[in-house]
mmCIF file of C-alpha atoms and ligand atoms in Angstrom:
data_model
loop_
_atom_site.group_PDB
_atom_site.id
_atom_site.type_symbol
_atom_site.label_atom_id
_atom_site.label_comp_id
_atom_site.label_asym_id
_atom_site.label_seq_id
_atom_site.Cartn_x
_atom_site.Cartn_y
_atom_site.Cartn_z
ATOM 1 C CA UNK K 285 0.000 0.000 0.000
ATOM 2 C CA UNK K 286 1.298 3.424 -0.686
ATOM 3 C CA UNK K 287 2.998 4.840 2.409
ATOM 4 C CA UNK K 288 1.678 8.427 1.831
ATOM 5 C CA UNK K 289 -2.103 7.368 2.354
ATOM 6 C CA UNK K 290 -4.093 9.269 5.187
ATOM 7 C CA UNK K 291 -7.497 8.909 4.356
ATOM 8 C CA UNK K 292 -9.173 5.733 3.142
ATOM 9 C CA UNK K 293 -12.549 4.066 2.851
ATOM 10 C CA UNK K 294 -13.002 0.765 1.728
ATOM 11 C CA UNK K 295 -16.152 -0.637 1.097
ATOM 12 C CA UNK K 296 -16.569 -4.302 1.344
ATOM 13 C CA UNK K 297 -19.237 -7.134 0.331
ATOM 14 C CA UNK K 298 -20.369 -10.602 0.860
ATOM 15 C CA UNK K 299 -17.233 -11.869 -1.277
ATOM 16 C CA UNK K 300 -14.916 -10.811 1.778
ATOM 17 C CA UNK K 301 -16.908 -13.277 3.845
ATOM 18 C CA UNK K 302 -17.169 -16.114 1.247
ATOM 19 C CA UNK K 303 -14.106 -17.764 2.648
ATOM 20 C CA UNK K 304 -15.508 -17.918 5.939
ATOM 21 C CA UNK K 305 -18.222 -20.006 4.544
ATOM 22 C CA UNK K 306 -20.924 -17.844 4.406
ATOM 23 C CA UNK K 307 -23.232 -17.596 1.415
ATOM 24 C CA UNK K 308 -22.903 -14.860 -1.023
ATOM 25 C CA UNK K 309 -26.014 -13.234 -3.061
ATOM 26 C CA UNK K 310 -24.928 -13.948 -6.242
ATOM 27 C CA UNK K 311 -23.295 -17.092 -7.069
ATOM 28 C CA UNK K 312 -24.190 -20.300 -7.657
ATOM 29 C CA UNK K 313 -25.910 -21.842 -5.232
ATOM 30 C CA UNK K 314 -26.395 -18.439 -3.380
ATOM 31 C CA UNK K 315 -28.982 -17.023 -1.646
ATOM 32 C CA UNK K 316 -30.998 -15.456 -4.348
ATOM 33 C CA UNK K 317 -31.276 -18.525 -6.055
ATOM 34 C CA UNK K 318 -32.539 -20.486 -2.212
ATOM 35 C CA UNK K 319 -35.019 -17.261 -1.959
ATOM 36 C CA UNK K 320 -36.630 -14.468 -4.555
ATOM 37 C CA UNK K 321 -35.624 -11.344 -3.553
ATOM 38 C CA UNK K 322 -38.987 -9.744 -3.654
ATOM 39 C CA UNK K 323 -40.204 -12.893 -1.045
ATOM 40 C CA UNK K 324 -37.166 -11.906 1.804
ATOM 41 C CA UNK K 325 -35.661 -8.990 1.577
ATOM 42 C CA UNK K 326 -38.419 -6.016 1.078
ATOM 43 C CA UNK K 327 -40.837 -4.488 3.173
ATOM 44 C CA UNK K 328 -43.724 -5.631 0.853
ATOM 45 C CA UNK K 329 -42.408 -9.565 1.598
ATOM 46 C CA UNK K 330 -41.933 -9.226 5.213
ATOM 47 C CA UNK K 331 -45.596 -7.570 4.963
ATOM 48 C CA UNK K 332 -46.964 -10.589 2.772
ATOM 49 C CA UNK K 333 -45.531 -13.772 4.985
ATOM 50 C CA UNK K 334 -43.449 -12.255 7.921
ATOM 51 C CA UNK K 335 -42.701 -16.359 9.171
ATOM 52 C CA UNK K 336 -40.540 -16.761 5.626
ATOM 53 C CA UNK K 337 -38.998 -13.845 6.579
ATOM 54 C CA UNK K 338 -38.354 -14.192 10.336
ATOM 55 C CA UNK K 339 -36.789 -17.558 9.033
ATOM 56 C CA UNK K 340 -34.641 -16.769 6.540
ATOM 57 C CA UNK K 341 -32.644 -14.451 8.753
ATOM 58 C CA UNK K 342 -32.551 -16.584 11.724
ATOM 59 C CA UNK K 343 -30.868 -19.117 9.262
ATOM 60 C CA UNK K 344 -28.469 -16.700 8.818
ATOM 61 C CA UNK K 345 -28.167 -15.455 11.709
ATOM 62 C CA UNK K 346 -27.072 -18.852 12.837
ATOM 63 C CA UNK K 347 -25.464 -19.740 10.239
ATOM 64 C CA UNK K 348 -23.243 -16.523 11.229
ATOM 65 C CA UNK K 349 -22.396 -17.212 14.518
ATOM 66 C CA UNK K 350 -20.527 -21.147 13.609
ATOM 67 C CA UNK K 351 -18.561 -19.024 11.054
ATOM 68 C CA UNK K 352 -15.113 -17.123 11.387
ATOM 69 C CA UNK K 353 -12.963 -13.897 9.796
ATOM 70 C CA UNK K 354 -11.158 -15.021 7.839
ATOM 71 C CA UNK K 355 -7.453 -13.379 6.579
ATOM 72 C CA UNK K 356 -8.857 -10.708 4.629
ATOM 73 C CA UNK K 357 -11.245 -9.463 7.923
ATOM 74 C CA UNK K 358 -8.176 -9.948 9.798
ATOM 75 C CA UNK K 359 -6.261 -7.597 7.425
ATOM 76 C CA UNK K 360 -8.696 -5.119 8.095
ATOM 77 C CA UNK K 361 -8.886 -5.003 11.442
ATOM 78 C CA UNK K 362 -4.769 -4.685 11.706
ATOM 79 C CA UNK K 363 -5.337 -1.573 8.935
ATOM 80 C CA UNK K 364 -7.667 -0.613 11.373
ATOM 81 C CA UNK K 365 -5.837 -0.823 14.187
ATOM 82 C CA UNK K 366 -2.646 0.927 12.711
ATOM 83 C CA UNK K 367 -4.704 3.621 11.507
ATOM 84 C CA UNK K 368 -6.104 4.713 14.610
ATOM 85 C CA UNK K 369 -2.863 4.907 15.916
ATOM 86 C CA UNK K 370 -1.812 7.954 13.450
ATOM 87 C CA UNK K 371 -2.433 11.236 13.876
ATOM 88 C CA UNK K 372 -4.975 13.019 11.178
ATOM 89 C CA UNK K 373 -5.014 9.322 9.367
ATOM 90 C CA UNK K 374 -8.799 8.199 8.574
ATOM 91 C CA UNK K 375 -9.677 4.918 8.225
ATOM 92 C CA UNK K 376 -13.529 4.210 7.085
ATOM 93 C CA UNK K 377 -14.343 0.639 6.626
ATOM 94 C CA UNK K 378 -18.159 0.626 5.022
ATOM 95 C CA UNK K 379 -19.631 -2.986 4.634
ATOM 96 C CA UNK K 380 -22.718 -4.234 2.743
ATOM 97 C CA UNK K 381 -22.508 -7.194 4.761
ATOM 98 C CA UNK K 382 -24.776 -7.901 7.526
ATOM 99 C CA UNK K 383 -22.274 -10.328 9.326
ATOM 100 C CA UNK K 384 -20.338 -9.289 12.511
ATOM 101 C CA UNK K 385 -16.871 -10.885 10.640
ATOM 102 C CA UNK K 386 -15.096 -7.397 10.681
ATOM 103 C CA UNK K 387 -16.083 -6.733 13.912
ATOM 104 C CA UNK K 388 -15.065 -10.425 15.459
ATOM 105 C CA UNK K 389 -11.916 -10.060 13.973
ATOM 106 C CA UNK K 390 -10.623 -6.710 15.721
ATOM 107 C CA UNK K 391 -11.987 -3.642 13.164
ATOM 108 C CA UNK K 392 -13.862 -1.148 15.241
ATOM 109 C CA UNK K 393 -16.234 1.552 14.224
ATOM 110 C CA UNK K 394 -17.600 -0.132 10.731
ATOM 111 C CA UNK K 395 -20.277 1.040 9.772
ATOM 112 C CA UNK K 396 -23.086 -1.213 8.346
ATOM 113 C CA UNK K 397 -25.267 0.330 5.287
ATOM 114 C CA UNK K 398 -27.141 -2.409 5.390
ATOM 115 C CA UNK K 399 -27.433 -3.224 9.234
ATOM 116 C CA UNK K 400 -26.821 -6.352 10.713
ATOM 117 C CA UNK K 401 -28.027 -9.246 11.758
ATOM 118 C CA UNK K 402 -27.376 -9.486 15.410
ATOM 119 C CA UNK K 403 -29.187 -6.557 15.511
ATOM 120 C CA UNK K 404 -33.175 -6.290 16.204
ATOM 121 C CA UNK K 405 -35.584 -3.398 15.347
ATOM 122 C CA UNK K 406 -38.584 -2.632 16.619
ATOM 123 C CA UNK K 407 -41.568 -1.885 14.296
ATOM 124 C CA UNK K 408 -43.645 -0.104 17.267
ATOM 125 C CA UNK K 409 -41.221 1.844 18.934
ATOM 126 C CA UNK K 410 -37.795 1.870 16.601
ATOM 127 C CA UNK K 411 -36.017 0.489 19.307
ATOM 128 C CA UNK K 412 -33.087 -1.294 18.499
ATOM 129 C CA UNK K 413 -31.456 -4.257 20.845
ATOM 130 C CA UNK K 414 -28.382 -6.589 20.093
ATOM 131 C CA UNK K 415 -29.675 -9.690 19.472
ATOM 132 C CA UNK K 416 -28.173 -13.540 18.866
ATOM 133 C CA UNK K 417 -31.702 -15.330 19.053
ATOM 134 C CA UNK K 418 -34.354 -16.375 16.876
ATOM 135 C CA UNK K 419 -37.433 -13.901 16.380
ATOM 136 C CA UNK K 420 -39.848 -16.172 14.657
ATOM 137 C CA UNK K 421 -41.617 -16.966 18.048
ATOM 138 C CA UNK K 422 -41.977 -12.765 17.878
ATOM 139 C CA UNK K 423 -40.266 -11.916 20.916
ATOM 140 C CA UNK K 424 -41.453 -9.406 23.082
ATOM 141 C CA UNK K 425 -39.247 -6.033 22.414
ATOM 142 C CA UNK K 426 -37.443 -5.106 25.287
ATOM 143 C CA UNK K 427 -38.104 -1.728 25.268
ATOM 144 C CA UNK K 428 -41.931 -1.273 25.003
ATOM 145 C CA UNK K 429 -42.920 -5.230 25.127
ATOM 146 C CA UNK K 430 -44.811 -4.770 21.800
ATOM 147 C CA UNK K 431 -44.212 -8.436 19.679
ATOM 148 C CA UNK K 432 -43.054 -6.535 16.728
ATOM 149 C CA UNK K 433 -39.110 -6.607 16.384
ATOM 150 C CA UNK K 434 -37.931 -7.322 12.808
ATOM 151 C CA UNK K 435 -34.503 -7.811 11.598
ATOM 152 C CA UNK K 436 -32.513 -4.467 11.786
ATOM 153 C CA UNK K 437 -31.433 -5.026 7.866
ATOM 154 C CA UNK K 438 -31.726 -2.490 5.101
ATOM 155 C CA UNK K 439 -34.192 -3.801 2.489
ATOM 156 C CA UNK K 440 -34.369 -3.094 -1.191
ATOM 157 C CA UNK K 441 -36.597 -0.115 -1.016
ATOM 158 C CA UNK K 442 -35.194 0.853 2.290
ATOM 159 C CA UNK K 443 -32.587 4.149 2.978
ATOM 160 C CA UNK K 444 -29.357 2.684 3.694
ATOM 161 C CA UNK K 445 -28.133 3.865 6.887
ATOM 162 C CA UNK K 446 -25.829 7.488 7.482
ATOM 163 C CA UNK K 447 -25.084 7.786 3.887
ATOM 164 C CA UNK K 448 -23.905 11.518 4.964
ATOM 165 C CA UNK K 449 -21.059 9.944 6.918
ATOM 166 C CA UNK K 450 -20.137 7.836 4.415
ATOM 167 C CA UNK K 451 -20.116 10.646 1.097
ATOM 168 C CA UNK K 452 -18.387 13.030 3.826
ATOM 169 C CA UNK K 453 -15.565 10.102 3.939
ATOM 170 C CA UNK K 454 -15.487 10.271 0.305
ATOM 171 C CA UNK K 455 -14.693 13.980 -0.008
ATOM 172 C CA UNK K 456 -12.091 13.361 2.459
ATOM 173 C CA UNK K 457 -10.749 10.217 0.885
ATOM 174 C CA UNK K 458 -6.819 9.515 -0.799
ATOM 175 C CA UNK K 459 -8.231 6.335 -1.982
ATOM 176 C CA UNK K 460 -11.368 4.092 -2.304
ATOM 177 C CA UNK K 461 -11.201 0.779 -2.372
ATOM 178 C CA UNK K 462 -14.010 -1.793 -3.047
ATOM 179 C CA UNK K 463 -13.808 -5.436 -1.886
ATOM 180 C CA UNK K 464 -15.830 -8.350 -2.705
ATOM 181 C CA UNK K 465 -18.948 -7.333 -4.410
ATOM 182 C CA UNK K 466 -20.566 -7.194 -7.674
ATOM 183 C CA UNK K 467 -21.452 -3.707 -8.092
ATOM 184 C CA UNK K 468 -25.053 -4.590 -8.600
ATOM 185 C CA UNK K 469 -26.623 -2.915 -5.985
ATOM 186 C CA UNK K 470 -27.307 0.740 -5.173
ATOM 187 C CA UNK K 471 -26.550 2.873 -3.894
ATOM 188 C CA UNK K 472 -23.226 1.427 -2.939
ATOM 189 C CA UNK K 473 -22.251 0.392 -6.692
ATOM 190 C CA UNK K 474 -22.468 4.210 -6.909
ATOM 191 C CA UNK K 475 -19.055 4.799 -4.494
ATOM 192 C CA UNK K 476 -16.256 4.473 -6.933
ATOM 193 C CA UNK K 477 -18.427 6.951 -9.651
ATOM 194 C CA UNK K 478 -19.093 9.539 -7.083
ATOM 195 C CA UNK K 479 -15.472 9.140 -5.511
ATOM 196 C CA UNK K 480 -14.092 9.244 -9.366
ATOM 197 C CA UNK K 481 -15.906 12.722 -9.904
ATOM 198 C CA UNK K 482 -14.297 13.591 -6.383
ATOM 199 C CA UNK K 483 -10.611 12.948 -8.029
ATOM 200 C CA UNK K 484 -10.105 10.202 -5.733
ATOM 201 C CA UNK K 485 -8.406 6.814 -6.558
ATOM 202 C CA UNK K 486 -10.129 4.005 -6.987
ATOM 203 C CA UNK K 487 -9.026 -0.172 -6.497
ATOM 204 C CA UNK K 488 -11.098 -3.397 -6.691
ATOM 205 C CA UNK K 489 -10.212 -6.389 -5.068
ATOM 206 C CA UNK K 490 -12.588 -9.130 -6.487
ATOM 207 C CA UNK K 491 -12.858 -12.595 -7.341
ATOM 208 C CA UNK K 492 -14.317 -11.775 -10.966
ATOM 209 C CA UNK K 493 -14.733 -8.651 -12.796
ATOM 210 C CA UNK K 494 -17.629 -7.075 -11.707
ATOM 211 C CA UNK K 495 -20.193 -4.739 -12.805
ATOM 212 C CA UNK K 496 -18.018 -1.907 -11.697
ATOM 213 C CA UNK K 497 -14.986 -2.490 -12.629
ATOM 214 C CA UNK K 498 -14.816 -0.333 -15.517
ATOM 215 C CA UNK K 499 -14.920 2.621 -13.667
ATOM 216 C CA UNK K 500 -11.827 1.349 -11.825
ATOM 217 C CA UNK K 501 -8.620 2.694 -11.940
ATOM 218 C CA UNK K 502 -6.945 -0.060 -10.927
ATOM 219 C CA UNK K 503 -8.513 -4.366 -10.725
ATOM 220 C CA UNK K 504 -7.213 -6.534 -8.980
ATOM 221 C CA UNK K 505 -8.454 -10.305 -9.183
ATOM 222 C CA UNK K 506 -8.153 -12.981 -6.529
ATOM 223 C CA UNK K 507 -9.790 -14.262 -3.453
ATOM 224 C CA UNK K 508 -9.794 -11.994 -0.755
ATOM 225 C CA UNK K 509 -8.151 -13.682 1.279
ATOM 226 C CA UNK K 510 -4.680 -13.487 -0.487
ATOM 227 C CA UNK K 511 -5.636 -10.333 -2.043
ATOM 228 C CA UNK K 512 -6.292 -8.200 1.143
ATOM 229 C CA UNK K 513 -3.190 -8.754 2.875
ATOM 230 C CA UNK K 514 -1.398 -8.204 0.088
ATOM 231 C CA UNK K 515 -2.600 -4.758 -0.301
ATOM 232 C CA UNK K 516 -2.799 -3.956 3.451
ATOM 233 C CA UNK K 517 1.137 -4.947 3.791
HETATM 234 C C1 BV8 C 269 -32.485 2.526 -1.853
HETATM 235 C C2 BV8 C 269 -29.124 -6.331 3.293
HETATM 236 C C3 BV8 C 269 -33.752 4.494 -1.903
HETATM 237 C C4 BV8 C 269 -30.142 -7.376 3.559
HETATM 238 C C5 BV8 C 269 -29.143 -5.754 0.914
HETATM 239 C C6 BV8 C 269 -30.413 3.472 -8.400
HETATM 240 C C7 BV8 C 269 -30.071 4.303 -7.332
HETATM 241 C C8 BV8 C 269 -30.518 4.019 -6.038
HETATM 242 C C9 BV8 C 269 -31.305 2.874 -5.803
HETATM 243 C C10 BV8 C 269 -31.628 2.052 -6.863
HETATM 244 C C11 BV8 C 269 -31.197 2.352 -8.136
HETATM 245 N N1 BV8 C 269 -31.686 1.390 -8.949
HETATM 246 C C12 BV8 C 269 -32.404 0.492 -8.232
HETATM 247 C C13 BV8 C 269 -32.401 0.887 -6.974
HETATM 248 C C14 BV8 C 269 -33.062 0.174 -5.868
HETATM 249 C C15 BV8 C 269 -32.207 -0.900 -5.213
HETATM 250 C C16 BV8 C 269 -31.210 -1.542 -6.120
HETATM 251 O O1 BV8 C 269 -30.045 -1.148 -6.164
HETATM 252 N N2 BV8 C 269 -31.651 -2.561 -6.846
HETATM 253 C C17 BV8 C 269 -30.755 -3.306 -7.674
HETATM 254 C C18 BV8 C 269 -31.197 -4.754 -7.723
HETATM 255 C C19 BV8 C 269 -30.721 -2.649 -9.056
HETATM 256 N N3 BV8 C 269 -31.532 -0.336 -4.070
HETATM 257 C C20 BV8 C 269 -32.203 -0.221 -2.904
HETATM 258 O O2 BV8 C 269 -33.357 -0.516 -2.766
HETATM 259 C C21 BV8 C 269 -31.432 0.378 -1.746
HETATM 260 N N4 BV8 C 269 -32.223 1.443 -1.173
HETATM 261 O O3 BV8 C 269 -32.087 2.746 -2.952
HETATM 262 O O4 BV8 C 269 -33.292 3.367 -1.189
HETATM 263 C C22 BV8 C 269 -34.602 5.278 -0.989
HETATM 264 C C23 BV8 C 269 -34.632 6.644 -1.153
HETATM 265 C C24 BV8 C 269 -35.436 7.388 -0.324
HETATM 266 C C25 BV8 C 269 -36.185 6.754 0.665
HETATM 267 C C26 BV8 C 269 -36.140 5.389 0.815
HETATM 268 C C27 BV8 C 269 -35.354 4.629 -0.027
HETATM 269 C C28 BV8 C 269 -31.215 -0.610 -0.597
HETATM 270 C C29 BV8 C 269 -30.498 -1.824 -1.072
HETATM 271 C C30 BV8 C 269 -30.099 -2.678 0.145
HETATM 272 C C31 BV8 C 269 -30.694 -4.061 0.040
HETATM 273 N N5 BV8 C 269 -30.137 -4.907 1.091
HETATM 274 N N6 BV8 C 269 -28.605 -6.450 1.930
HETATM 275 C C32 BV8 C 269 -29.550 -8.757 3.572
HETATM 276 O O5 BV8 C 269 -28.331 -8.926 3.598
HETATM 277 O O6 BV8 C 269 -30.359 -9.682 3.546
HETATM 278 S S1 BV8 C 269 -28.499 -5.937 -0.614
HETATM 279 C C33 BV8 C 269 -27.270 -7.101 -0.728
HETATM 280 O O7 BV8 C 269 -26.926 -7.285 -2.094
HETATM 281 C C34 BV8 C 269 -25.937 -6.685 -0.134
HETATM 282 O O8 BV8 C 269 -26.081 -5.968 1.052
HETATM 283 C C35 BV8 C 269 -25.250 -5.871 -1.196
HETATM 284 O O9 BV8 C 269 -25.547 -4.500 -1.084
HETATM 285 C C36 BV8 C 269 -25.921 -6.352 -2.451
HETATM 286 C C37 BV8 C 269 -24.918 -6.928 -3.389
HETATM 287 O O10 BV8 C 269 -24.358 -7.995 -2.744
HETATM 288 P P1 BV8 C 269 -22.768 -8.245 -2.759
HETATM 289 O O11 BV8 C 269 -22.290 -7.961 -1.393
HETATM 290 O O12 BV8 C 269 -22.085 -7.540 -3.868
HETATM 291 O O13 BV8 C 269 -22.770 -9.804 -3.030
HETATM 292 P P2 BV8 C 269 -22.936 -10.551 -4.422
HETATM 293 O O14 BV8 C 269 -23.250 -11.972 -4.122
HETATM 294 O O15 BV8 C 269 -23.836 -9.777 -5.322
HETATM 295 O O16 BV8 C 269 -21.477 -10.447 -5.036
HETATM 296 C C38 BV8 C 269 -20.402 -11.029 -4.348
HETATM 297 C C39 BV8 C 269 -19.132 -10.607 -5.075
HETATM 298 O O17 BV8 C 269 -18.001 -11.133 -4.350
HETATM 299 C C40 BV8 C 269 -19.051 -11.139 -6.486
HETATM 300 O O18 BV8 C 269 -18.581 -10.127 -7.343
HETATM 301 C C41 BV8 C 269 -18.021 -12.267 -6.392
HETATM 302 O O19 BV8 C 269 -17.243 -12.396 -7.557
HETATM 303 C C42 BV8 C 269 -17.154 -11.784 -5.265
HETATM 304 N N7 BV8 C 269 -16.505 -12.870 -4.503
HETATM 305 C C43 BV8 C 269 -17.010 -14.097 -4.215
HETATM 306 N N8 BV8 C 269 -16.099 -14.812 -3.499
HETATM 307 C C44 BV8 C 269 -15.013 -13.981 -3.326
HETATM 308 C C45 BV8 C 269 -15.284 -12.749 -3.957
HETATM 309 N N9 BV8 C 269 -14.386 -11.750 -3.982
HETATM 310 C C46 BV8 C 269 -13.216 -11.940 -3.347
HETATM 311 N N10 BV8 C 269 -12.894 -13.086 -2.714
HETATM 312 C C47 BV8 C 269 -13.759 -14.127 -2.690
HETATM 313 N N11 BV8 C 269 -13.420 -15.274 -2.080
#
């Protein structure tokens, strides 16, 4: 990595977590070929049959938990950790993912665009609570003891959460880089456009082009795992 970097964001996707075992959205096998988008991950689906819904993210939540970083999280978090250690150095690591990988491996401070799934959200009184359990017995929520928590995930349709702090990251950025993820999905396929109109450089670190990478300036094309720490080092 260039030594005269100060301010970074990297966004990351479910290909960063694909060596730790966990499904991505995309490929074979994945989960939008197990589940139509439409039936588990909008409003309108959770509306229509909230028990398919409550189910398919306590499978994953579970599924989560047996899982591990893997090198590339663990690159991260060291990045992480350096960075905070440097005076006026900024270090913004902005995941997609709904996992708690980055955070389990030592990174501190991500911030989830989509949410995350050991987190709860309550449709009566927006409470949110950490949570590690199952909700399709519709726990009581803890705060007002209404039986209405959902997952706290963004859903197509849905604002992605603090998108200020992330375009204010952007302004401030040396470089962007993009990790794991297929550019299909907005309006984080948007970052490397709107940091490319900001003059800011721009890497991808992917298994397989992706529906971004032309407006790259640099791809790079690997598993993350041996791509990550190369970069980080
Ligand atoms: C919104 C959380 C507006 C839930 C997810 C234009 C502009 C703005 C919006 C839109 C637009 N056009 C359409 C829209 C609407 C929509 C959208 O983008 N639709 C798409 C289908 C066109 N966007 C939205 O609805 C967003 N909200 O726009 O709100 C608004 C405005 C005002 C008021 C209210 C609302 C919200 C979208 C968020 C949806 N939630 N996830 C959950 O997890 O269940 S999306 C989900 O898919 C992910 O979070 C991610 O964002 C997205 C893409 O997934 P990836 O992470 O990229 O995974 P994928 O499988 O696709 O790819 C994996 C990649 O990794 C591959 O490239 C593969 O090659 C690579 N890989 C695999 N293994 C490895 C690897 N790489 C390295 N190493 C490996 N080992």
């Amino acid at each position: 990595m260039e030594t005269d970097l100060q301010n970074i964001v990297i966004l990351t996707g479910a290909g960063i977590s694909a060596e730790s075992g966990i499904d991505t959205f995309r490929a074979e096998g994945g989960l939008w070929e197990q589940h139509r988008i439409e039936d588990v991950a909008t409003p309108e689906g959770f509306a229509r049959n909230p028990d398919l819904v409550l189910n398919f993210y306590d499978m994953r939540r579970a599924a989560v938990q047996e899982k591990l970083p893997n090198p590339a999280h663990e690159a991260l978090a060291q990045l992480n950790h350096a960075w905070s250690n440097k005076p006026n150095h900024n270090l913004l690591i902005v995941t997609q993912n709904v996992d708690d990988l980055h955070e389990r491996a030592g990174a501190a401070h991500v911030h989830h665009m989509h949410g995350e799934l050991l987190s709860a959200l309550c449709c009566a009184c927006e409470h949110r609570t950490r949570w590690t359990g199952t909700m399709i017995e519709r726990p009581s929520c803890p705060n007002c003891g209404e039986q209405a928590l959902r997952p706290d995930v963004v859903w197509f349709g849905e604002m992605p959460y603090d998108m200020e702090r992330i375009y204010a990251a952007l302004r401030n950025a040396d470089l962007f880089v993009s990790i794991g993820t297929s550019g299909a999905v907005y309006p984080a396929a948007g970052f490397v456009r709107d940091a490319k109109e900001l003059g800011v450089p721009t890497i991808e670190l992917n298994l397989e082009r992706s529906e971004g990478s032309r407006w790259f300036d640099e791809t790079r094309i690997g598993p993350a795992s041996k791509l990550v720490p190369q970069w980080v080092q």
